[in-house]
PDB file of C-alpha atoms in Angstrom:
ATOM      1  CA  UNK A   1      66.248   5.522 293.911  1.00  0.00           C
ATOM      2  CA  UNK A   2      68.783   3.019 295.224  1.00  0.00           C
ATOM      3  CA  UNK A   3      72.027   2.341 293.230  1.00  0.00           C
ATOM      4  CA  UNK A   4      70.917  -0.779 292.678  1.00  0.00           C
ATOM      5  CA  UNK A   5      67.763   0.334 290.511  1.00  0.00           C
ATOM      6  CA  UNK A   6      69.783   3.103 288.739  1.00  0.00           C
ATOM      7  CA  UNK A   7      72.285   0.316 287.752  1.00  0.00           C
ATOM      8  CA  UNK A   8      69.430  -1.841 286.581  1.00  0.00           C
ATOM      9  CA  UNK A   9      68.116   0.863 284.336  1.00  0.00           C
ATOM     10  CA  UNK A  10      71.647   0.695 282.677  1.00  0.00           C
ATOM     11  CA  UNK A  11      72.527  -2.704 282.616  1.00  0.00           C
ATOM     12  CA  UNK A  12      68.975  -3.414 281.125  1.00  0.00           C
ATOM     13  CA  UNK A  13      69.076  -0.468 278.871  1.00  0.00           C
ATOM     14  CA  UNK A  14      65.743   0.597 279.816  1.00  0.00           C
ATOM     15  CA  UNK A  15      65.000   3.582 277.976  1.00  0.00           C
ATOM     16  CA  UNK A  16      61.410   4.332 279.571  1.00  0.00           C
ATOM     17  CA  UNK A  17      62.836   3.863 282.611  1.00  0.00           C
ATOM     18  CA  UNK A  18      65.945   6.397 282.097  1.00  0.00           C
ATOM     19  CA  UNK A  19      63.350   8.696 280.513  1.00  0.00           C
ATOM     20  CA  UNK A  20      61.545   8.942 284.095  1.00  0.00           C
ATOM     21  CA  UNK A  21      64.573   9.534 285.716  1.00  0.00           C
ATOM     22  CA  UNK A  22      65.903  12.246 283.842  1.00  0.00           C
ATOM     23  CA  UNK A  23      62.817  13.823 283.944  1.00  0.00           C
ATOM     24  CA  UNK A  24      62.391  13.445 287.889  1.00  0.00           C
ATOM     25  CA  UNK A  25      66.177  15.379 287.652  1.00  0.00           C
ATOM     26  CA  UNK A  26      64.705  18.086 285.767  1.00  0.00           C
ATOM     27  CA  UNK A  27      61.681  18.323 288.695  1.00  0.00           C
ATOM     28  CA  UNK A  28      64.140  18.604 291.248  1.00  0.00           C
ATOM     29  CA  UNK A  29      62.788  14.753 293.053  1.00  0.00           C
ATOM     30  CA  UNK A  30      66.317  12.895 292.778  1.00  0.00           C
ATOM     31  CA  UNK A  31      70.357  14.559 291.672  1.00  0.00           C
ATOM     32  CA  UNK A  32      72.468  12.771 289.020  1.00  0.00           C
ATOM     33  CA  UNK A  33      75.829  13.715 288.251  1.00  0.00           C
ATOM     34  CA  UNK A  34      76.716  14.549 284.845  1.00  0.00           C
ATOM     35  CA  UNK A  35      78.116  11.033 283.741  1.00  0.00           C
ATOM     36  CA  UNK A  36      74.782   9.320 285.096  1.00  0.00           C
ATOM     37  CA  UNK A  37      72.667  11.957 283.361  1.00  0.00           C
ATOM     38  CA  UNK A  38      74.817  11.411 279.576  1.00  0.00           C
ATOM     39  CA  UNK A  39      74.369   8.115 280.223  1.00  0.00           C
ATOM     40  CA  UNK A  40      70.825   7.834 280.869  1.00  0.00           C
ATOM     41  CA  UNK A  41      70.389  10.062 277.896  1.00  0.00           C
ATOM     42  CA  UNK A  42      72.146   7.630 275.603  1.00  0.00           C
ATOM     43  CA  UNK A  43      69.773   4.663 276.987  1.00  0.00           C
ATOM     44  CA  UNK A  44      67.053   7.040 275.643  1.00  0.00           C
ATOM     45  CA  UNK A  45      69.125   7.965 272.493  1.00  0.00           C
ATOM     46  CA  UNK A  46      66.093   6.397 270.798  1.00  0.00           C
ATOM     47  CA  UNK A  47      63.637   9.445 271.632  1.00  0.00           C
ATOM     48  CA  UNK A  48      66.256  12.519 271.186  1.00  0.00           C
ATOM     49  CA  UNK A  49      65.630  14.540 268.951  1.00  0.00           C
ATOM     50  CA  UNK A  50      68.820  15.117 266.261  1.00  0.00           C
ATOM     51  CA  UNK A  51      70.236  18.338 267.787  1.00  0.00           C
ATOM     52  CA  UNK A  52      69.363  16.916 270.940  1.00  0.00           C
ATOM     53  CA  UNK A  53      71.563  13.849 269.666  1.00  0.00           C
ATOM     54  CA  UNK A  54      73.903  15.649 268.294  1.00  0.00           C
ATOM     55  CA  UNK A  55      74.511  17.788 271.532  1.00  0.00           C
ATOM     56  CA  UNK A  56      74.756  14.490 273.829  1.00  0.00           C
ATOM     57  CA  UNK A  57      77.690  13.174 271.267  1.00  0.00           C
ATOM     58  CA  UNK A  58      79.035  16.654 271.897  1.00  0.00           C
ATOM     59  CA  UNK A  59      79.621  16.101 275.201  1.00  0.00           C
ATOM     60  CA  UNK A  60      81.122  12.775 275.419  1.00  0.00           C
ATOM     61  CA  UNK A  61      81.446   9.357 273.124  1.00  0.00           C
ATOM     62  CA  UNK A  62      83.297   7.499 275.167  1.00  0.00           C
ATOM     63  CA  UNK A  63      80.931   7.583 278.254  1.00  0.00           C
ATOM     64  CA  UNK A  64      77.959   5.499 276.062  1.00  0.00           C
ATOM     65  CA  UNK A  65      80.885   2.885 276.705  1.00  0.00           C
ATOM     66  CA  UNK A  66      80.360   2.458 280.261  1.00  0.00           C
ATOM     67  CA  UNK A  67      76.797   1.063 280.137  1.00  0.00           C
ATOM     68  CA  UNK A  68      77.441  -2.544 279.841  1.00  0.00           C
ATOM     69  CA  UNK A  69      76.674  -4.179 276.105  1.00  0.00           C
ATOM     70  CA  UNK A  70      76.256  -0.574 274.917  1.00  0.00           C
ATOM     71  CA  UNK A  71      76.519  -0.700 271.507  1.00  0.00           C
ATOM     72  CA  UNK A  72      76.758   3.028 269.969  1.00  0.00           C
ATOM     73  CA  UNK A  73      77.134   2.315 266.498  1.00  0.00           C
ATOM     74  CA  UNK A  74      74.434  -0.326 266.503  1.00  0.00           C
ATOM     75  CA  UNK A  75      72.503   2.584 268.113  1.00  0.00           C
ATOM     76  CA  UNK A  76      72.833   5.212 265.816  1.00  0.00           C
ATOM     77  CA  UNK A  77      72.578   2.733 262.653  1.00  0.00           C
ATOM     78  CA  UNK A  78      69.007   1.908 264.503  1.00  0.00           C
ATOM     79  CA  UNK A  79      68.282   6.199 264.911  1.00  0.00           C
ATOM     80  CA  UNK A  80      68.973   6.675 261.243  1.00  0.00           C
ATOM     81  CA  UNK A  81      66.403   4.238 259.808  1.00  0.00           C
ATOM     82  CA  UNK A  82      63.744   5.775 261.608  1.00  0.00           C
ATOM     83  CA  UNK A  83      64.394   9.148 260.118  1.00  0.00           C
ATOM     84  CA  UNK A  84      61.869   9.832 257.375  1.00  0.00           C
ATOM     85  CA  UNK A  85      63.430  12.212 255.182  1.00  0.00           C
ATOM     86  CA  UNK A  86      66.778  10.913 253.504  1.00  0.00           C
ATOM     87  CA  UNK A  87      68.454  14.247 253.427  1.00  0.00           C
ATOM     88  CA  UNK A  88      67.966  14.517 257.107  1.00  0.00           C
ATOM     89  CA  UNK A  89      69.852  11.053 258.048  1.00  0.00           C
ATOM     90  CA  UNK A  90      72.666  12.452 255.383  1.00  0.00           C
ATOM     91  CA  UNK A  91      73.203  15.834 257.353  1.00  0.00           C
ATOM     92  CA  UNK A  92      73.599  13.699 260.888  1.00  0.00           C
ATOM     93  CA  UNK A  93      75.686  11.391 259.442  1.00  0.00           C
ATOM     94  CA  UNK A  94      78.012  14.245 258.247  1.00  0.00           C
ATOM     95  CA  UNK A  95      77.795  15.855 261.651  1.00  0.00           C
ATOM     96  CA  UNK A  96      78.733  13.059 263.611  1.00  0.00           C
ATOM     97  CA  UNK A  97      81.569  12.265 260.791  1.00  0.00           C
ATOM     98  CA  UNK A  98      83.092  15.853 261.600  1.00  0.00           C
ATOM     99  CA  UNK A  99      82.381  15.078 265.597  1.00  0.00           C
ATOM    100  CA  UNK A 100      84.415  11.489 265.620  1.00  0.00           C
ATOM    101  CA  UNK A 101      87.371  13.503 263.618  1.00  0.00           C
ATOM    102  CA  UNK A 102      87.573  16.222 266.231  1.00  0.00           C
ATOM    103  CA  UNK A 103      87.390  14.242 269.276  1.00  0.00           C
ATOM    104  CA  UNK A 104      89.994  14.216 271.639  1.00  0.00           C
ATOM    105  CA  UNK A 105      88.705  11.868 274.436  1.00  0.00           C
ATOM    106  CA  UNK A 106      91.811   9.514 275.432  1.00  0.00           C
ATOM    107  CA  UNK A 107      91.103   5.821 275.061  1.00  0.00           C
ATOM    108  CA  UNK A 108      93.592   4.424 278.137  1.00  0.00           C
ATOM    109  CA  UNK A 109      97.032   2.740 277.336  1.00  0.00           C
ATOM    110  CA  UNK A 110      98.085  -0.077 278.748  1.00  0.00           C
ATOM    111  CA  UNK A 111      99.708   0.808 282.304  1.00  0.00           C
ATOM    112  CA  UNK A 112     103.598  -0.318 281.016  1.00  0.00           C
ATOM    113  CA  UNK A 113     103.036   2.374 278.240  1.00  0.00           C
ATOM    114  CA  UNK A 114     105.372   5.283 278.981  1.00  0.00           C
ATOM    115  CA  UNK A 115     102.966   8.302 277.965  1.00  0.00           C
ATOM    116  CA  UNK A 116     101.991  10.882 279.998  1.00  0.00           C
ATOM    117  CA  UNK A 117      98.138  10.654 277.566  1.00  0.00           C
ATOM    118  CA  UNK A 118      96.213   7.833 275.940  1.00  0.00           C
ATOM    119  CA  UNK A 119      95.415   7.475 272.490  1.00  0.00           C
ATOM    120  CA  UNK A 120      92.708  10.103 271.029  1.00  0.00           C
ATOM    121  CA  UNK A 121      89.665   9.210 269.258  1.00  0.00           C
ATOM    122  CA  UNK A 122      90.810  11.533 266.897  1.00  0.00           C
ATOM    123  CA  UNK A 123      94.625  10.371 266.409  1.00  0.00           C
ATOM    124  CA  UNK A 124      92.740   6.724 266.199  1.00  0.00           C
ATOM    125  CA  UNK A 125      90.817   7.653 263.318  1.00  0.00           C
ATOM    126  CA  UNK A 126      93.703   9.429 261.409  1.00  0.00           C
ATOM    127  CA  UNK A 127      95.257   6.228 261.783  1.00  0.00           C
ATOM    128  CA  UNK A 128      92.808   4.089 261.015  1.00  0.00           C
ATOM    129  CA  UNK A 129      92.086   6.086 257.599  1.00  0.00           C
ATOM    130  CA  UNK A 130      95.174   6.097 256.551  1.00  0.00           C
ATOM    131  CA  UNK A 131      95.732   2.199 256.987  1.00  0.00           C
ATOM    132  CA  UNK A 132      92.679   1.432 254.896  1.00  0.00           C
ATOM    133  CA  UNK A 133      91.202   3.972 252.742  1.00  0.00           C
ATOM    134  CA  UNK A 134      90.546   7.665 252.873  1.00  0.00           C
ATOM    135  CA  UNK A 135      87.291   7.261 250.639  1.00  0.00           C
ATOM    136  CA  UNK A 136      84.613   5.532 253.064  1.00  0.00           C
ATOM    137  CA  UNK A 137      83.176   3.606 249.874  1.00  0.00           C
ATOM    138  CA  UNK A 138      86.161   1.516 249.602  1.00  0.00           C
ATOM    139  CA  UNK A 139      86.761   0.635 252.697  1.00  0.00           C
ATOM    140  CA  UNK A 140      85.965  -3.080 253.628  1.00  0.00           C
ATOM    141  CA  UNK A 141      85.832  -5.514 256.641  1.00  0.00           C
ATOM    142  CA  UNK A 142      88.567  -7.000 255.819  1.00  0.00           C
ATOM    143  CA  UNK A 143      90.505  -3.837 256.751  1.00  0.00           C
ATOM    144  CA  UNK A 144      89.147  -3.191 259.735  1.00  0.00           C
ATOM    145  CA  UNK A 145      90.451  -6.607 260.576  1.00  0.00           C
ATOM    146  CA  UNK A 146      93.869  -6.046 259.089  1.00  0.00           C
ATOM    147  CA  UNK A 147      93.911  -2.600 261.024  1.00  0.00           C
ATOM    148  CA  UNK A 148      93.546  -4.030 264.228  1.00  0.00           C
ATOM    149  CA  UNK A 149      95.607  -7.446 263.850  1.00  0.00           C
ATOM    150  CA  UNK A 150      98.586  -5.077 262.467  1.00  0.00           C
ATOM    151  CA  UNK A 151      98.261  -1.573 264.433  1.00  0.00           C
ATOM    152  CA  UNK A 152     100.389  -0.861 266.621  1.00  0.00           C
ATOM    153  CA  UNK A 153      98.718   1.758 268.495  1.00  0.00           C
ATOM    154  CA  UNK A 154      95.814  -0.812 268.925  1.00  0.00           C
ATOM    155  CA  UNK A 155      98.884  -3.352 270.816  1.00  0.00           C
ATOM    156  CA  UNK A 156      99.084  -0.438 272.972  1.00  0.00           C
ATOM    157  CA  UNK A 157      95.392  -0.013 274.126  1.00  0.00           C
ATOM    158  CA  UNK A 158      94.323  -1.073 277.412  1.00  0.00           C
ATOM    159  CA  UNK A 159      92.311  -4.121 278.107  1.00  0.00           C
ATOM    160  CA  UNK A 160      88.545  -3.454 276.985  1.00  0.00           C
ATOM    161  CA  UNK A 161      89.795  -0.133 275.096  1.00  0.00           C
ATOM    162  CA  UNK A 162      90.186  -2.267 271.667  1.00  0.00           C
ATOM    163  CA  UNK A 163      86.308  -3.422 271.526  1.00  0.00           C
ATOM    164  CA  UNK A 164      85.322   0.470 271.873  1.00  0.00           C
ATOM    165  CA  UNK A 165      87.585   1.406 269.143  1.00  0.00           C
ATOM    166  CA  UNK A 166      86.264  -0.974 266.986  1.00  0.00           C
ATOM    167  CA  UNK A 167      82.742  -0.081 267.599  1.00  0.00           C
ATOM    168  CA  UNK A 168      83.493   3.617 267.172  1.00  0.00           C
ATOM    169  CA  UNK A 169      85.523   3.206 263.911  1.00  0.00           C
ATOM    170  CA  UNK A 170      82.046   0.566 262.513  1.00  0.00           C
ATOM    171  CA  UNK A 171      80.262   4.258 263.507  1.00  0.00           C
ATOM    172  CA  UNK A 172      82.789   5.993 261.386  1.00  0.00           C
ATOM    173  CA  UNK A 173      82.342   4.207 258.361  1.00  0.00           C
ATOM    174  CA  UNK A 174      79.091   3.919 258.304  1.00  0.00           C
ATOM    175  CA  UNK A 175      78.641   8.051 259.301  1.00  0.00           C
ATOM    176  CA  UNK A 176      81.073   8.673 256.516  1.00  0.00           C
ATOM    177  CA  UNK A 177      79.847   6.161 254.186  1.00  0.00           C
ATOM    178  CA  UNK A 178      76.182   7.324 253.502  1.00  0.00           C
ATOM    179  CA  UNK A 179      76.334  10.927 252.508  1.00  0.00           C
ATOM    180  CA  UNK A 180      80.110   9.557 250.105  1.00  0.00           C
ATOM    181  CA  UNK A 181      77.296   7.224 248.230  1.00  0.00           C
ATOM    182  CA  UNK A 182      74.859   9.869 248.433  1.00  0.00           C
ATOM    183  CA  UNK A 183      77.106  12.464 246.981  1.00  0.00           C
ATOM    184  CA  UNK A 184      77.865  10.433 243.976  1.00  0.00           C
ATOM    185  CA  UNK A 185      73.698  10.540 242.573  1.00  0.00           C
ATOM    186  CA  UNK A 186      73.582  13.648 240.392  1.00  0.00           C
ATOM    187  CA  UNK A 187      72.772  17.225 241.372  1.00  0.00           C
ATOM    188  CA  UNK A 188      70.371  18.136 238.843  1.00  0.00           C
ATOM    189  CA  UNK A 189      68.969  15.672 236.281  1.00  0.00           C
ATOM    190  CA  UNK A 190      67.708  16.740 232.883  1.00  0.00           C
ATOM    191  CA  UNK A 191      63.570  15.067 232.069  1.00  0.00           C
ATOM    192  CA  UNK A 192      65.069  15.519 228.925  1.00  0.00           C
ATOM    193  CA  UNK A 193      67.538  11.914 229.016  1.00  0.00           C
ATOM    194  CA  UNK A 194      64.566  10.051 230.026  1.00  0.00           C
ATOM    195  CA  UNK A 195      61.798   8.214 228.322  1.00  0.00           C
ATOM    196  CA  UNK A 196      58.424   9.962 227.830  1.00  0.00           C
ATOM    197  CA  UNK A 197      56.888   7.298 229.977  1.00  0.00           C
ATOM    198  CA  UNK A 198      59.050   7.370 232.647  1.00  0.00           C
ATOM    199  CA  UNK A 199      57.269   7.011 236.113  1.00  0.00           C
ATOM    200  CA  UNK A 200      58.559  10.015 237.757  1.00  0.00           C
ATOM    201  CA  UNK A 201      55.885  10.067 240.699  1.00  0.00           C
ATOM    202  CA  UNK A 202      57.655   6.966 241.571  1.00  0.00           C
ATOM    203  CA  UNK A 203      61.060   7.782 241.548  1.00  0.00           C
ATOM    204  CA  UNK A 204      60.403  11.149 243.903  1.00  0.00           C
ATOM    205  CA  UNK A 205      58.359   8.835 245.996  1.00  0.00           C
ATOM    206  CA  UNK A 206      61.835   6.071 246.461  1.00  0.00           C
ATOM    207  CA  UNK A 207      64.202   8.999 246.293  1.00  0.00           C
ATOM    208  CA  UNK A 208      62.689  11.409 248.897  1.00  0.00           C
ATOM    209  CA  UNK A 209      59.089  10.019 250.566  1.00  0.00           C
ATOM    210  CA  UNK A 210      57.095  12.572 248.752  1.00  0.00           C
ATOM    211  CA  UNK A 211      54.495  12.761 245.913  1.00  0.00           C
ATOM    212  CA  UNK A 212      55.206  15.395 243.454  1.00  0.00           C
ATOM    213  CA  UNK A 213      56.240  15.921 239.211  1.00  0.00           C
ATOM    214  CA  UNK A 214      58.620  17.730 237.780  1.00  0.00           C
ATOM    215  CA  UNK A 215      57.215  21.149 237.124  1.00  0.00           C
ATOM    216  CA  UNK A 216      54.846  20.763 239.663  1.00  0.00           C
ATOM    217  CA  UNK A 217      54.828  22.807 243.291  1.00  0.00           C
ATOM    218  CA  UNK A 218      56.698  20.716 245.873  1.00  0.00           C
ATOM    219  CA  UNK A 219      54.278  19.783 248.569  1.00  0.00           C
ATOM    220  CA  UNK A 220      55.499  19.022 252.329  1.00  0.00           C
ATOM    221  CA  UNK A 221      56.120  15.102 253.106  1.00  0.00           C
ATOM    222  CA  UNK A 222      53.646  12.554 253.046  1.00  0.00           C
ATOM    223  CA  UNK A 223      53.834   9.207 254.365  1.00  0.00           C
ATOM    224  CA  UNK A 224      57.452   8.737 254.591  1.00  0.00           C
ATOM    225  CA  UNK A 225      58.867   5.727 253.035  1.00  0.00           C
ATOM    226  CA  UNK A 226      60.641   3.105 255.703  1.00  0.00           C
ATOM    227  CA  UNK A 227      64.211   3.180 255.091  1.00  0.00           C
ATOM    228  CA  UNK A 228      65.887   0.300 256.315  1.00  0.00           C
ATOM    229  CA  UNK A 229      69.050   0.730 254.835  1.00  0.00           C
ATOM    230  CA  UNK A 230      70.406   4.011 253.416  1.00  0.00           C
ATOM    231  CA  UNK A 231      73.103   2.385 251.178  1.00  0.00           C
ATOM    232  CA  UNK A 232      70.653  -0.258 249.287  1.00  0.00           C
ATOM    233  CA  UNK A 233      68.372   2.325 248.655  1.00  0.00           C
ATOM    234  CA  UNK A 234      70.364   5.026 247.381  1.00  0.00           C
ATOM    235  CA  UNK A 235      71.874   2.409 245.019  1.00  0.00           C
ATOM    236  CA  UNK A 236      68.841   1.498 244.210  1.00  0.00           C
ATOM    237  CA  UNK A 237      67.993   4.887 242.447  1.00  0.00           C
ATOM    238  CA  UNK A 238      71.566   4.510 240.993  1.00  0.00           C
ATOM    239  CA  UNK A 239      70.694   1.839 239.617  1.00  0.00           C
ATOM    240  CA  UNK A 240      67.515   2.895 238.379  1.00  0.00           C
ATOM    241  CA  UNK A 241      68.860   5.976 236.771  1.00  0.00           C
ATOM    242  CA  UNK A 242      71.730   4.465 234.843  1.00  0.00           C
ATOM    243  CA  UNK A 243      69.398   1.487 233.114  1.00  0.00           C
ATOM    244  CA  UNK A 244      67.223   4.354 232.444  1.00  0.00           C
ATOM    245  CA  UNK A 245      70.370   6.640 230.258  1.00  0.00           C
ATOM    246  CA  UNK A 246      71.049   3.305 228.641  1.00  0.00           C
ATOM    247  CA  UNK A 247      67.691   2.987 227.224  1.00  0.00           C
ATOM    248  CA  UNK A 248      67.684   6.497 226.081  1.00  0.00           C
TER     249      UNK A 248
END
């Protein structure tokens, strides 16, 4: 394969085509060093499973950057609405959380900048949180647009290193955002606050995918519902649950 073709298959994010590749590595047909090979593998992010996602973060964030237009958090918003089973997308979303706070790639300084290392991902977000908001559910766009007009780390980034911030702290919040909402539905609910008539097949069926009654053997997932957006749906079944206690 010509650099040419291998640059197409990145510029085009062309994750069938990165797919073959990786898998002509793996036969021994072509050699990719390992930047080419994470990179590939986030053009086929898609297809991974979650370890296998979760192992490819591992190894680098800031290398997704390189493919031109890449667009991580977009990405992983897109990987989390094809999960079927909500507490699934709430345990990735807390493990890539923990990853963002513990990463200590260097986003690059501007060359003027006396410092002998760039800014970390991690140092970024500490920053970042403590501008705005340490709880993710009151955090708003507008801060992420204060952060950046007033930071002054951020005046210190090098060009191109600002958009990948931003993008990576748009992953944060939404990583950090889901299981927050999540964690505020109840634990355990009592049948006992609700009415007699209350469609409970229904409400396991929004909650979790599955058909099943209180009392009743939990069975394995059935047709899992489509998710498109974590944080609608979960206060959805807020929702739900509160007009219900006032009706009691």
């Amino acid at each position: 394969m010509t650099e040419r073709e291998l640059l197409t298959i990145l510029s085009t994010q062309d994750a069938s085509e990165a797919v073959k590749l990786l898998l002509a590595e793996q036969e021994g047909r072509v050699k990719l060093t390992r930047e080419l090979r994470l990179m590939l593998s986030y053009v086929r992010m898609q297809s991974l499973s979650q370890e296998r996602l979760i192992r490819l973060m591992s190894e680098s964030i800031l290398i997704a950057y390189k493919i031109e237009n890449f667009d991580l958090f977009q990405n992983f918003n897109d990987y989390c609405e094809k999960i079927e089973f909500v507490p699934d997308m709430l345990e990735l979303c807390r493990q890539v959380a923990k990853l963002l706070e513990d990463n200590n790639e260097q986003l690059l300084f501007k060359a003027n900048i006396e410092s002998e290392k760039g800014l970390t991902i991690s140092e970024a977000i500490k920053d970042y949180v403590a501008f705005s908001n340490v709880n993710p559910l009151e955090r708003e766009a507008i801060d992420l647009v204060s952060y950046f007009s007033k930071s002054e780390l951020v005046r210190k980034l090098a060009a191109g290193q600002e958009r990948i911030l931003n993008n990576i702290f748009q992953l944060l919040d939404f990583a950090q955002s889901n299981p927050a909402f999540a964690d505020l539905l109840p634990e355990e609910i009592d049948i006992n606050d609700f009415p007699e008539d209350f469609d409970w097949a229904e409400f396991y069926q929004d909650l979790y995918g599955i058909d099943f009654e209180p009392g009743q053997p939990q069975e394995e997932p059935q047709e899992a519902v489509n998710v498109d957006n974590l944080s609608s749906k979960l206060a959805m079944i807020d929702q739900k649950l509160a007009e219900l206690k006032n009706r009691k």
